[in-house]
mmCIF file with all atom_site columns, C-alpha atoms in Angstrom:
data_model
loop_
_atom_site.group_PDB
_atom_site.id
_atom_site.type_symbol
_atom_site.label_atom_id
_atom_site.label_alt_id
_atom_site.label_comp_id
_atom_site.label_asym_id
_atom_site.label_entity_id
_atom_site.label_seq_id
_atom_site.pdbx_PDB_ins_code
_atom_site.Cartn_x
_atom_site.Cartn_y
_atom_site.Cartn_z
_atom_site.occupancy
_atom_site.B_iso_or_equiv
_atom_site.pdbx_formal_charge
_atom_site.auth_seq_id
_atom_site.auth_comp_id
_atom_site.auth_asym_id
_atom_site.auth_atom_id
_atom_site.pdbx_PDB_model_num
ATOM 1   C CA . GLN K 1 1   ? -46.827 -27.401 5.747  1.00 0.00 ? 120 GLN K CA 1
ATOM 2   C CA . PRO K 1 2   ? -43.673 -26.370 3.943  1.00 0.00 ? 121 PRO K CA 1
ATOM 3   C CA . VAL K 1 3   ? -41.949 -28.807 1.650  1.00 0.00 ? 122 VAL K CA 1
ATOM 4   C CA . LEU K 1 4   ? -38.195 -28.640 1.201  1.00 0.00 ? 123 LEU K CA 1
ATOM 5   C CA . THR K 1 5   ? -36.841 -29.640 -2.201 1.00 0.00 ? 124 THR K CA 1
ATOM 6   C CA . GLN K 1 6   ? -33.230 -30.660 -2.794 1.00 0.00 ? 125 GLN K CA 1
ATOM 7   C CA . SER K 1 7   ? -31.495 -32.134 -5.807 1.00 0.00 ? 126 SER K CA 1
ATOM 8   C CA . SER K 1 8   ? -30.723 -35.781 -5.178 1.00 0.00 ? 127 SER K CA 1
ATOM 9   C CA . SER K 1 9   ? -27.095 -35.480 -6.218 1.00 0.00 ? 128 SER K CA 1
ATOM 10  C CA . ALA K 1 10  ? -24.325 -33.016 -6.982 1.00 0.00 ? 129 ALA K CA 1
ATOM 11  C CA . SER K 1 11  ? -20.691 -33.298 -7.906 1.00 0.00 ? 130 SER K CA 1
ATOM 12  C CA . ALA K 1 12  ? -17.698 -31.003 -8.089 1.00 0.00 ? 131 ALA K CA 1
ATOM 13  C CA . SER K 1 13  ? -13.947 -31.299 -8.387 1.00 0.00 ? 132 SER K CA 1
ATOM 14  C CA . LEU K 1 14  ? -11.466 -31.303 -5.570 1.00 0.00 ? 133 LEU K CA 1
ATOM 15  C CA . GLY K 1 15  ? -10.478 -27.726 -4.747 1.00 0.00 ? 134 GLY K CA 1
ATOM 16  C CA . SER K 1 16  ? -13.458 -26.181 -6.525 1.00 0.00 ? 135 SER K CA 1
ATOM 17  C CA . SER K 1 17  ? -16.679 -24.757 -5.090 1.00 0.00 ? 136 SER K CA 1
ATOM 18  C CA . VAL K 1 18  ? -20.183 -26.163 -5.033 1.00 0.00 ? 137 VAL K CA 1
ATOM 19  C CA . LYS K 1 19  ? -23.497 -24.535 -4.184 1.00 0.00 ? 138 LYS K CA 1
ATOM 20  C CA . LEU K 1 20  ? -26.257 -26.771 -2.855 1.00 0.00 ? 139 LEU K CA 1
ATOM 21  C CA . THR K 1 21  ? -29.850 -25.584 -2.968 1.00 0.00 ? 140 THR K CA 1
ATOM 22  C CA . CYS K 1 22  ? -32.835 -26.118 -0.691 1.00 0.00 ? 141 CYS K CA 1
ATOM 23  C CA . THR K 1 23  ? -36.083 -24.682 -2.055 1.00 0.00 ? 142 THR K CA 1
ATOM 24  C CA . LEU K 1 24  ? -38.985 -23.838 0.233  1.00 0.00 ? 143 LEU K CA 1
ATOM 25  C CA . SER K 1 25  ? -42.477 -24.442 -1.085 1.00 0.00 ? 144 SER K CA 1
ATOM 26  C CA . SER K 1 26  ? -44.812 -21.598 -2.005 1.00 0.00 ? 145 SER K CA 1
ATOM 27  C CA . GLY K 1 27  ? -45.815 -19.370 0.875  1.00 0.00 ? 146 GLY K CA 1
ATOM 28  C CA . HIS K 1 28  ? -42.861 -20.278 3.045  1.00 0.00 ? 147 HIS K CA 1
ATOM 29  C CA . SER K 1 29  ? -40.075 -18.190 1.529  1.00 0.00 ? 148 SER K CA 1
ATOM 30  C CA . SER K 1 30  ? -39.432 -16.357 4.819  1.00 0.00 ? 149 SER K CA 1
ATOM 31  C CA . PHE K 1 31  ? -38.532 -19.525 6.729  1.00 0.00 ? 150 PHE K CA 1
ATOM 32  C CA . ILE K 1 32  ? -35.139 -20.134 8.292  1.00 0.00 ? 151 ILE K CA 1
ATOM 33  C CA . VAL K 1 33  ? -33.424 -23.279 7.020  1.00 0.00 ? 152 VAL K CA 1
ATOM 34  C CA . ALA K 1 34  ? -30.804 -25.357 8.797  1.00 0.00 ? 153 ALA K CA 1
ATOM 35  C CA . TRP K 1 35  ? -28.172 -27.400 6.957  1.00 0.00 ? 154 TRP K CA 1
ATOM 36  C CA . HIS K 1 36  ? -26.776 -30.708 8.180  1.00 0.00 ? 155 HIS K CA 1
ATOM 37  C CA . GLN K 1 37  ? -23.958 -32.905 6.871  1.00 0.00 ? 156 GLN K CA 1
ATOM 38  C CA . GLN K 1 38  ? -23.982 -36.680 7.132  1.00 0.00 ? 157 GLN K CA 1
ATOM 39  C CA . HIS K 1 39  ? -21.152 -39.022 6.210  1.00 0.00 ? 158 HIS K CA 1
ATOM 40  C CA . PRO K 1 40  ? -22.031 -42.649 5.418  1.00 0.00 ? 159 PRO K CA 1
ATOM 41  C CA . GLY K 1 41  ? -22.760 -44.635 8.552  1.00 0.00 ? 160 GLY K CA 1
ATOM 42  C CA . LYS K 1 42  ? -22.391 -41.582 10.766 1.00 0.00 ? 161 LYS K CA 1
ATOM 43  C CA . ALA K 1 43  ? -24.760 -39.288 12.604 1.00 0.00 ? 162 ALA K CA 1
ATOM 44  C CA . PRO K 1 44  ? -25.725 -35.978 11.028 1.00 0.00 ? 163 PRO K CA 1
ATOM 45  C CA . ARG K 1 45  ? -23.774 -32.889 11.990 1.00 0.00 ? 164 ARG K CA 1
ATOM 46  C CA . TYR K 1 46  ? -25.311 -29.445 12.241 1.00 0.00 ? 165 TYR K CA 1
ATOM 47  C CA . LEU K 1 47  ? -23.637 -26.941 9.915  1.00 0.00 ? 166 LEU K CA 1
ATOM 48  C CA . MET K 1 48  ? -25.585 -23.677 9.977  1.00 0.00 ? 167 MET K CA 1
ATOM 49  C CA . ASN K 1 49  ? -28.834 -21.775 9.920  1.00 0.00 ? 168 ASN K CA 1
ATOM 50  C CA . VAL K 1 50  ? -29.612 -19.589 6.913  1.00 0.00 ? 169 VAL K CA 1
ATOM 51  C CA . GLU K 1 51  ? -32.168 -16.785 7.160  1.00 0.00 ? 170 GLU K CA 1
ATOM 52  C CA . SER K 1 52  ? -34.261 -15.317 4.357  1.00 0.00 ? 171 SER K CA 1
ATOM 53  C CA . ARG K 1 53  ? -32.094 -12.176 4.356  1.00 0.00 ? 172 ARG K CA 1
ATOM 54  C CA . GLY K 1 54  ? -29.071 -14.340 3.609  1.00 0.00 ? 173 GLY K CA 1
ATOM 55  C CA . THR K 1 55  ? -27.428 -14.106 6.982  1.00 0.00 ? 174 THR K CA 1
ATOM 56  C CA . TYR K 1 56  ? -26.154 -17.359 8.358  1.00 0.00 ? 175 TYR K CA 1
ATOM 57  C CA . ILE K 1 57  ? -24.935 -18.654 11.702 1.00 0.00 ? 176 ILE K CA 1
ATOM 58  C CA . LYS K 1 58  ? -22.560 -21.596 11.727 1.00 0.00 ? 177 LYS K CA 1
ATOM 59  C CA . GLY K 1 59  ? -22.201 -24.290 14.295 1.00 0.00 ? 178 GLY K CA 1
ATOM 60  C CA . SER K 1 60  ? -19.124 -24.722 16.406 1.00 0.00 ? 179 SER K CA 1
ATOM 61  C CA . GLY K 1 61  ? -16.109 -25.995 14.521 1.00 0.00 ? 180 GLY K CA 1
ATOM 62  C CA . VAL K 1 62  ? -17.597 -25.677 11.043 1.00 0.00 ? 181 VAL K CA 1
ATOM 63  C CA . PRO K 1 63  ? -14.776 -24.703 8.665  1.00 0.00 ? 182 PRO K CA 1
ATOM 64  C CA . ASP K 1 64  ? -14.702 -21.277 7.048  1.00 0.00 ? 183 ASP K CA 1
ATOM 65  C CA . ARG K 1 65  ? -15.055 -23.010 3.676  1.00 0.00 ? 184 ARG K CA 1
ATOM 66  C CA . PHE K 1 66  ? -18.749 -23.472 4.449  1.00 0.00 ? 185 PHE K CA 1
ATOM 67  C CA . SER K 1 67  ? -21.086 -20.517 3.962  1.00 0.00 ? 186 SER K CA 1
ATOM 68  C CA . GLY K 1 68  ? -24.766 -19.835 3.467  1.00 0.00 ? 187 GLY K CA 1
ATOM 69  C CA . SER K 1 69  ? -26.877 -17.477 1.409  1.00 0.00 ? 188 SER K CA 1
ATOM 70  C CA . SER K 1 70  ? -30.458 -16.960 0.290  1.00 0.00 ? 189 SER K CA 1
ATOM 71  C CA . SER K 1 71  ? -32.514 -15.793 -2.663 1.00 0.00 ? 190 SER K CA 1
ATOM 72  C CA . GLY K 1 72  ? -36.289 -15.792 -2.492 1.00 0.00 ? 191 GLY K CA 1
ATOM 73  C CA . ALA K 1 73  ? -37.423 -19.277 -1.521 1.00 0.00 ? 192 ALA K CA 1
ATOM 74  C CA . ASP K 1 74  ? -33.975 -20.760 -2.058 1.00 0.00 ? 193 ASP K CA 1
ATOM 75  C CA . ARG K 1 75  ? -31.480 -21.366 0.703  1.00 0.00 ? 194 ARG K CA 1
ATOM 76  C CA . TYR K 1 76  ? -27.946 -22.193 -0.305 1.00 0.00 ? 195 TYR K CA 1
ATOM 77  C CA . LEU K 1 77  ? -25.016 -24.002 1.208  1.00 0.00 ? 196 LEU K CA 1
ATOM 78  C CA . THR K 1 78  ? -21.741 -23.174 -0.524 1.00 0.00 ? 197 THR K CA 1
ATOM 79  C CA . ILE K 1 79  ? -18.603 -25.201 0.057  1.00 0.00 ? 198 ILE K CA 1
ATOM 80  C CA . SER K 1 80  ? -15.405 -23.629 -1.221 1.00 0.00 ? 199 SER K CA 1
ATOM 81  C CA . ASN K 1 81  ? -12.060 -25.330 -1.819 1.00 0.00 ? 200 ASN K CA 1
ATOM 82  C CA . LEU K 1 82  ? -13.730 -28.730 -1.786 1.00 0.00 ? 201 LEU K CA 1
ATOM 83  C CA . GLN K 1 83  ? -11.947 -31.425 0.170  1.00 0.00 ? 202 GLN K CA 1
ATOM 84  C CA . SER K 1 84  ? -12.418 -35.177 -0.054 1.00 0.00 ? 203 SER K CA 1
ATOM 85  C CA . GLU K 1 85  ? -13.952 -35.191 3.408  1.00 0.00 ? 204 GLU K CA 1
ATOM 86  C CA . ASP K 1 86  ? -16.769 -32.967 2.145  1.00 0.00 ? 205 ASP K CA 1
ATOM 87  C CA . GLU K 1 87  ? -18.173 -35.925 0.242  1.00 0.00 ? 206 GLU K CA 1
ATOM 88  C CA . ALA K 1 88  ? -21.351 -36.629 2.190  1.00 0.00 ? 207 ALA K CA 1
ATOM 89  C CA . ASP K 1 89  ? -25.110 -36.253 2.220  1.00 0.00 ? 208 ASP K CA 1
ATOM 90  C CA . TYR K 1 90  ? -26.457 -32.804 2.966  1.00 0.00 ? 209 TYR K CA 1
ATOM 91  C CA . TYR K 1 91  ? -29.922 -32.221 4.403  1.00 0.00 ? 210 TYR K CA 1
ATOM 92  C CA . CYS K 1 92  ? -31.872 -29.046 4.944  1.00 0.00 ? 211 CYS K CA 1
ATOM 93  C CA . GLU K 1 93  ? -34.396 -28.648 7.733  1.00 0.00 ? 212 GLU K CA 1
ATOM 94  C CA . ALA K 1 94  ? -37.113 -26.132 8.575  1.00 0.00 ? 213 ALA K CA 1
ATOM 95  C CA . TRP K 1 95  ? -40.148 -25.521 10.720 1.00 0.00 ? 214 TRP K CA 1
ATOM 96  C CA . GLY K 1 96  ? -42.959 -27.680 9.397  1.00 0.00 ? 215 GLY K CA 1
ATOM 97  C CA . GLY K 1 97  ? -46.031 -26.090 10.951 1.00 0.00 ? 216 GLY K CA 1
ATOM 98  C CA . ASN K 1 98  ? -48.340 -28.899 12.019 1.00 0.00 ? 217 ASN K CA 1
ATOM 99  C CA . THR K 1 99  ? -45.644 -31.357 11.008 1.00 0.00 ? 218 THR K CA 1
ATOM 100 C CA . HIS K 1 100 ? -43.285 -29.440 13.309 1.00 0.00 ? 219 HIS K CA 1
ATOM 101 C CA . VAL K 1 101 ? -40.004 -30.381 11.710 1.00 0.00 ? 220 VAL K CA 1
ATOM 102 C CA . VAL K 1 102 ? -39.441 -31.138 8.041  1.00 0.00 ? 221 VAL K CA 1
ATOM 103 C CA . PHE K 1 103 ? -36.335 -32.275 6.204  1.00 0.00 ? 222 PHE K CA 1
ATOM 104 C CA . GLY K 1 104 ? -35.448 -32.104 2.575  1.00 0.00 ? 223 GLY K CA 1
ATOM 105 C CA . GLY K 1 105 ? -34.750 -35.346 0.776  1.00 0.00 ? 224 GLY K CA 1
ATOM 106 C CA . GLY K 1 106 ? -31.017 -34.759 0.915  1.00 0.00 ? 225 GLY K CA 1
ATOM 107 C CA . THR K 1 107 ? -28.293 -34.144 -1.658 1.00 0.00 ? 226 THR K CA 1
ATOM 108 C CA . LYS K 1 108 ? -25.506 -36.645 -2.132 1.00 0.00 ? 227 LYS K CA 1
ATOM 109 C CA . LEU K 1 109 ? -22.331 -34.699 -2.871 1.00 0.00 ? 228 LEU K CA 1
ATOM 110 C CA . THR K 1 110 ? -19.553 -36.415 -4.768 1.00 0.00 ? 229 THR K CA 1
ATOM 111 C CA . VAL K 1 111 ? -16.077 -34.877 -4.833 1.00 0.00 ? 230 VAL K CA 1
ATOM 112 C CA . LEU K 1 112 ? -14.387 -35.758 -8.116 1.00 0.00 ? 231 LEU K CA 1
ATOM 113 C CA . GLU N 2 1   ? -18.404 -30.951 26.050 1.00 0.00 ? 158 GLU N CA 1
ATOM 114 C CA . VAL N 2 2   ? -22.011 -30.837 24.923 1.00 0.00 ? 159 VAL N CA 1
ATOM 115 C CA . ARG N 2 3   ? -23.086 -34.356 24.062 1.00 0.00 ? 160 ARG N CA 1
ATOM 116 C CA . LEU N 2 4   ? -26.070 -36.649 23.543 1.00 0.00 ? 161 LEU N CA 1
ATOM 117 C CA . VAL N 2 5   ? -25.706 -40.414 23.938 1.00 0.00 ? 162 VAL N CA 1
ATOM 118 C CA . GLU N 2 6   ? -28.518 -42.757 22.945 1.00 0.00 ? 163 GLU N CA 1
ATOM 119 C CA . SER N 2 7   ? -29.113 -46.319 24.042 1.00 0.00 ? 164 SER N CA 1
ATOM 120 C CA . GLY N 2 8   ? -31.858 -48.911 24.064 1.00 0.00 ? 165 GLY N CA 1
ATOM 121 C CA . GLY N 2 9   ? -32.015 -49.982 20.447 1.00 0.00 ? 166 GLY N CA 1
ATOM 122 C CA . GLY N 2 10  ? -32.099 -53.588 19.352 1.00 0.00 ? 167 GLY N CA 1
ATOM 123 C CA . LEU N 2 11  ? -34.002 -56.298 17.536 1.00 0.00 ? 168 LEU N CA 1
ATOM 124 C CA . ILE N 2 12  ? -37.676 -56.531 18.403 1.00 0.00 ? 169 ILE N CA 1
ATOM 125 C CA . GLN N 2 13  ? -40.595 -58.442 16.938 1.00 0.00 ? 170 GLN N CA 1
ATOM 126 C CA . PRO N 2 14  ? -43.531 -56.649 15.337 1.00 0.00 ? 171 PRO N CA 1
ATOM 127 C CA . GLY N 2 15  ? -46.021 -55.576 17.971 1.00 0.00 ? 172 GLY N CA 1
ATOM 128 C CA . GLY N 2 16  ? -43.354 -55.343 20.625 1.00 0.00 ? 173 GLY N CA 1
ATOM 129 C CA . SER N 2 17  ? -42.163 -52.409 22.725 1.00 0.00 ? 174 SER N CA 1
ATOM 130 C CA . LEU N 2 18  ? -38.828 -50.710 23.208 1.00 0.00 ? 175 LEU N CA 1
ATOM 131 C CA . ARG N 2 19  ? -37.651 -47.724 25.233 1.00 0.00 ? 176 ARG N CA 1
ATOM 132 C CA . LEU N 2 20  ? -34.881 -45.509 23.939 1.00 0.00 ? 177 LEU N CA 1
ATOM 133 C CA . SER N 2 21  ? -32.862 -43.277 26.216 1.00 0.00 ? 178 SER N CA 1
ATOM 134 C CA . CYS N 2 22  ? -30.698 -40.252 25.507 1.00 0.00 ? 179 CYS N CA 1
ATOM 135 C CA . VAL N 2 23  ? -28.350 -39.006 28.201 1.00 0.00 ? 180 VAL N CA 1
ATOM 136 C CA . ALA N 2 24  ? -27.395 -35.364 27.818 1.00 0.00 ? 181 ALA N CA 1
ATOM 137 C CA . SER N 2 25  ? -24.223 -33.747 29.065 1.00 0.00 ? 182 SER N CA 1
ATOM 138 C CA . GLY N 2 26  ? -23.278 -30.082 28.828 1.00 0.00 ? 183 GLY N CA 1
ATOM 139 C CA . LEU N 2 27  ? -26.924 -29.098 28.432 1.00 0.00 ? 184 LEU N CA 1
ATOM 140 C CA . THR N 2 28  ? -30.129 -29.435 30.452 1.00 0.00 ? 185 THR N CA 1
ATOM 141 C CA . VAL N 2 29  ? -32.948 -31.313 28.744 1.00 0.00 ? 186 VAL N CA 1
ATOM 142 C CA . THR N 2 30  ? -35.593 -29.380 30.655 1.00 0.00 ? 187 THR N CA 1
ATOM 143 C CA . ASN N 2 31  ? -34.209 -26.092 29.283 1.00 0.00 ? 188 ASN N CA 1
ATOM 144 C CA . SER N 2 32  ? -33.958 -27.253 25.670 1.00 0.00 ? 189 SER N CA 1
ATOM 145 C CA . TYR N 2 33  ? -36.275 -28.257 22.879 1.00 0.00 ? 190 TYR N CA 1
ATOM 146 C CA . MET N 2 34  ? -35.515 -31.950 22.390 1.00 0.00 ? 191 MET N CA 1
ATOM 147 C CA . SER N 2 35  ? -36.449 -34.207 19.508 1.00 0.00 ? 192 SER N CA 1
ATOM 148 C CA . TRP N 2 36  ? -36.167 -37.693 18.100 1.00 0.00 ? 193 TRP N CA 1
ATOM 149 C CA . VAL N 2 37  ? -35.377 -38.063 14.410 1.00 0.00 ? 194 VAL N CA 1
ATOM 150 C CA . ARG N 2 38  ? -35.094 -41.395 12.609 1.00 0.00 ? 195 ARG N CA 1
ATOM 151 C CA . GLN N 2 39  ? -33.516 -42.638 9.433  1.00 0.00 ? 196 GLN N CA 1
ATOM 152 C CA . ALA N 2 40  ? -34.642 -45.853 7.791  1.00 0.00 ? 197 ALA N CA 1
ATOM 153 C CA . PRO N 2 41  ? -31.953 -47.843 5.955  1.00 0.00 ? 198 PRO N CA 1
ATOM 154 C CA . GLY N 2 42  ? -30.918 -46.014 2.800  1.00 0.00 ? 199 GLY N CA 1
ATOM 155 C CA . ARG N 2 43  ? -33.466 -43.256 3.373  1.00 0.00 ? 200 ARG N CA 1
ATOM 156 C CA . GLY N 2 44  ? -33.491 -39.656 4.496  1.00 0.00 ? 201 GLY N CA 1
ATOM 157 C CA . LEU N 2 45  ? -34.168 -38.057 7.854  1.00 0.00 ? 202 LEU N CA 1
ATOM 158 C CA . GLU N 2 46  ? -37.674 -38.188 9.318  1.00 0.00 ? 203 GLU N CA 1
ATOM 159 C CA . TRP N 2 47  ? -38.853 -36.220 12.342 1.00 0.00 ? 204 TRP N CA 1
ATOM 160 C CA . VAL N 2 48  ? -40.481 -38.434 14.971 1.00 0.00 ? 205 VAL N CA 1
ATOM 161 C CA . SER N 2 49  ? -41.277 -36.372 18.047 1.00 0.00 ? 206 SER N CA 1
ATOM 162 C CA . SER N 2 50  ? -40.422 -33.217 19.998 1.00 0.00 ? 207 SER N CA 1
ATOM 163 C CA . LEU N 2 51  ? -40.635 -32.247 23.652 1.00 0.00 ? 208 LEU N CA 1
ATOM 164 C CA . TYR N 2 52  ? -40.767 -28.563 24.442 1.00 0.00 ? 209 TYR N CA 1
ATOM 165 C CA . THR N 2 53  ? -39.408 -26.797 27.501 1.00 0.00 ? 210 THR N CA 1
ATOM 166 C CA . SER N 2 54  ? -43.045 -26.210 28.447 1.00 0.00 ? 211 SER N CA 1
ATOM 167 C CA . GLY N 2 55  ? -43.616 -29.955 28.566 1.00 0.00 ? 212 GLY N CA 1
ATOM 168 C CA . ASN N 2 56  ? -45.754 -29.973 25.431 1.00 0.00 ? 213 ASN N CA 1
ATOM 169 C CA . THR N 2 57  ? -45.207 -32.981 23.221 1.00 0.00 ? 214 THR N CA 1
ATOM 170 C CA . TYR N 2 58  ? -45.643 -33.419 19.477 1.00 0.00 ? 215 TYR N CA 1
ATOM 171 C CA . TYR N 2 59  ? -45.553 -36.479 17.242 1.00 0.00 ? 216 TYR N CA 1
ATOM 172 C CA . GLY N 2 60  ? -45.345 -37.336 13.585 1.00 0.00 ? 217 GLY N CA 1
ATOM 173 C CA . ASP N 2 61  ? -48.465 -38.903 12.109 1.00 0.00 ? 218 ASP N CA 1
ATOM 174 C CA . SER N 2 62  ? -46.725 -42.249 11.563 1.00 0.00 ? 219 SER N CA 1
ATOM 175 C CA . VAL N 2 63  ? -46.023 -42.709 15.292 1.00 0.00 ? 220 VAL N CA 1
ATOM 176 C CA . LYS N 2 64  ? -48.871 -40.813 16.944 1.00 0.00 ? 221 LYS N CA 1
ATOM 177 C CA . GLY N 2 65  ? -50.641 -42.964 19.512 1.00 0.00 ? 222 GLY N CA 1
ATOM 178 C CA . ARG N 2 66  ? -47.810 -45.516 19.606 1.00 0.00 ? 223 ARG N CA 1
ATOM 179 C CA . PHE N 2 67  ? -44.749 -43.539 20.731 1.00 0.00 ? 224 PHE N CA 1
ATOM 180 C CA . THR N 2 68  ? -44.340 -41.369 23.824 1.00 0.00 ? 225 THR N CA 1
ATOM 181 C CA . ILE N 2 69  ? -41.572 -38.843 24.399 1.00 0.00 ? 226 ILE N CA 1
ATOM 182 C CA . SER N 2 70  ? -40.626 -37.905 27.947 1.00 0.00 ? 227 SER N CA 1
ATOM 183 C CA . ARG N 2 71  ? -37.757 -36.617 30.041 1.00 0.00 ? 228 ARG N CA 1
ATOM 184 C CA . ASP N 2 72  ? -36.236 -37.360 33.420 1.00 0.00 ? 229 ASP N CA 1
ATOM 185 C CA . SER N 2 73  ? -34.810 -34.155 34.825 1.00 0.00 ? 230 SER N CA 1
ATOM 186 C CA . SER N 2 74  ? -33.041 -35.940 37.685 1.00 0.00 ? 231 SER N CA 1
ATOM 187 C CA . LYS N 2 75  ? -31.014 -37.960 35.170 1.00 0.00 ? 232 LYS N CA 1
ATOM 188 C CA . ASN N 2 76  ? -30.935 -35.272 32.451 1.00 0.00 ? 233 ASN N CA 1
ATOM 189 C CA . THR N 2 77  ? -32.263 -37.905 30.081 1.00 0.00 ? 234 THR N CA 1
ATOM 190 C CA . LEU N 2 78  ? -34.729 -37.942 27.196 1.00 0.00 ? 235 LEU N CA 1
ATOM 191 C CA . HIS N 2 79  ? -36.768 -41.065 26.495 1.00 0.00 ? 236 HIS N CA 1
ATOM 192 C CA . LEU N 2 80  ? -38.819 -42.467 23.645 1.00 0.00 ? 237 LEU N CA 1
ATOM 193 C CA . GLN N 2 81  ? -41.240 -45.228 24.559 1.00 0.00 ? 238 GLN N CA 1
ATOM 194 C CA . MET N 2 82  ? -42.153 -47.137 21.412 1.00 0.00 ? 239 MET N CA 1
ATOM 195 C CA . ASN N 2 83  ? -45.147 -49.481 21.498 1.00 0.00 ? 240 ASN N CA 1
ATOM 196 C CA . SER N 2 84  ? -46.897 -51.550 18.838 1.00 0.00 ? 241 SER N CA 1
ATOM 197 C CA . LEU N 2 85  ? -43.756 -51.509 16.747 1.00 0.00 ? 242 LEU N CA 1
ATOM 198 C CA . ARG N 2 86  ? -44.034 -52.153 13.028 1.00 0.00 ? 243 ARG N CA 1
ATOM 199 C CA . VAL N 2 87  ? -41.537 -53.344 10.453 1.00 0.00 ? 244 VAL N CA 1
ATOM 200 C CA . GLU N 2 88  ? -41.561 -49.844 8.972  1.00 0.00 ? 245 GLU N CA 1
ATOM 201 C CA . ASP N 2 89  ? -40.293 -48.413 12.270 1.00 0.00 ? 246 ASP N CA 1
ATOM 202 C CA . THR N 2 90  ? -36.928 -50.015 11.533 1.00 0.00 ? 247 THR N CA 1
ATOM 203 C CA . ALA N 2 91  ? -34.404 -47.186 11.549 1.00 0.00 ? 248 ALA N CA 1
ATOM 204 C CA . VAL N 2 92  ? -31.542 -45.508 13.316 1.00 0.00 ? 249 VAL N CA 1
ATOM 205 C CA . TYR N 2 93  ? -33.070 -43.232 15.928 1.00 0.00 ? 250 TYR N CA 1
ATOM 206 C CA . TYR N 2 94  ? -31.242 -40.002 16.705 1.00 0.00 ? 251 TYR N CA 1
ATOM 207 C CA . CYS N 2 95  ? -31.719 -37.853 19.756 1.00 0.00 ? 252 CYS N CA 1
ATOM 208 C CA . ALA N 2 96  ? -31.361 -34.175 18.933 1.00 0.00 ? 253 ALA N CA 1
ATOM 209 C CA . ARG N 2 97  ? -31.421 -30.794 20.587 1.00 0.00 ? 254 ARG N CA 1
ATOM 210 C CA . GLY N 2 98  ? -33.797 -28.427 18.852 1.00 0.00 ? 255 GLY N CA 1
ATOM 211 C CA . GLY N 2 99  ? -36.872 -28.777 16.711 1.00 0.00 ? 256 GLY N CA 1
ATOM 212 C CA . GLY N 2 100 ? -39.072 -26.314 18.574 1.00 0.00 ? 257 GLY N CA 1
ATOM 213 C CA . TYR N 2 101 ? -41.088 -23.223 17.696 1.00 0.00 ? 258 TYR N CA 1
ATOM 214 C CA . SER N 2 102 ? -41.981 -20.359 19.989 1.00 0.00 ? 259 SER N CA 1
ATOM 215 C CA . ASN N 2 103 ? -42.852 -16.670 19.550 1.00 0.00 ? 260 ASN N CA 1
ATOM 216 C CA . TYR N 2 104 ? -42.362 -16.810 15.776 1.00 0.00 ? 261 TYR N CA 1
ATOM 217 C CA . LEU N 2 105 ? -38.884 -18.238 16.206 1.00 0.00 ? 262 LEU N CA 1
ATOM 218 C CA . TYR N 2 106 ? -37.811 -21.667 15.055 1.00 0.00 ? 263 TYR N CA 1
ATOM 219 C CA . PHE N 2 107 ? -35.073 -23.413 16.997 1.00 0.00 ? 264 PHE N CA 1
ATOM 220 C CA . SER N 2 108 ? -33.578 -25.859 14.554 1.00 0.00 ? 265 SER N CA 1
ATOM 221 C CA . VAL N 2 109 ? -31.707 -29.009 15.447 1.00 0.00 ? 266 VAL N CA 1
ATOM 222 C CA . ASP N 2 110 ? -28.171 -27.968 16.342 1.00 0.00 ? 267 ASP N CA 1
ATOM 223 C CA . LEU N 2 111 ? -26.852 -31.062 18.114 1.00 0.00 ? 268 LEU N CA 1
ATOM 224 C CA . TRP N 2 112 ? -27.189 -34.752 17.260 1.00 0.00 ? 269 TRP N CA 1
ATOM 225 C CA . GLY N 2 113 ? -26.509 -37.931 19.170 1.00 0.00 ? 270 GLY N CA 1
ATOM 226 C CA . GLN N 2 114 ? -24.700 -40.849 17.568 1.00 0.00 ? 271 GLN N CA 1
ATOM 227 C CA . GLY N 2 115 ? -27.923 -42.805 17.032 1.00 0.00 ? 272 GLY N CA 1
ATOM 228 C CA . THR N 2 116 ? -29.263 -46.191 18.094 1.00 0.00 ? 273 THR N CA 1
ATOM 229 C CA . LEU N 2 117 ? -30.511 -48.844 15.673 1.00 0.00 ? 274 LEU N CA 1
ATOM 230 C CA . VAL N 2 118 ? -33.981 -50.291 16.073 1.00 0.00 ? 275 VAL N CA 1
ATOM 231 C CA . THR N 2 119 ? -34.773 -53.328 13.970 1.00 0.00 ? 276 THR N CA 1
ATOM 232 C CA . VAL N 2 120 ? -38.344 -54.593 13.906 1.00 0.00 ? 277 VAL N CA 1
ATOM 233 C CA . SER N 2 121 ? -38.480 -58.042 12.398 1.00 0.00 ? 278 SER N CA 1
ATOM 234 C CA . SER N 2 122 ? -39.926 -61.467 13.038 1.00 0.00 ? 279 SER N CA 1
#
């Protein structure tokens, strides 16, 4: 079963860019990863899928400031021109084999 | 508008049963991979169960044998029957579209409901 590893927290200044990382465990570097955003007390929101080649497909209504990329076992979510409303928890998700669906532990993003 | 709306949560004593429902609009539950995902207070997301278009069902180890996922095509509704509830089942339960794997393709979650809170406590 793949394990998805995320940093527990990240911070960046208003108007700057931040790159969040989701690392797939050994042997699973070809997996597609989905990114989700969750504001406190709210349901998650699907952002995008990121493939191993670096291509990404965004969900409906996701701002252009959000983009995805990939390098080896790492899948990235980059947010440009950070806004206050981007302060949230971000989770990655992937196929978990026998576990079916696995989530990373989440990254809490603080906008300074 | 494509939408999922959950209901059925509440306060239940340990050992009790509860049935969650998720009404779908703008999509057909029989034509979609559907899942339940939960989030305990202050914790991350945890996959609970998935129901494939084929009718195959899958469960996380922590709920296997206690929870049952099903769908009602006439009402376009997904259900989660939860029996033998434990304190550690306390969480917000989200209905989601996606979470299925077929022909080397993974269909991730791409739509979430608003969630329903289940509290298991005496």
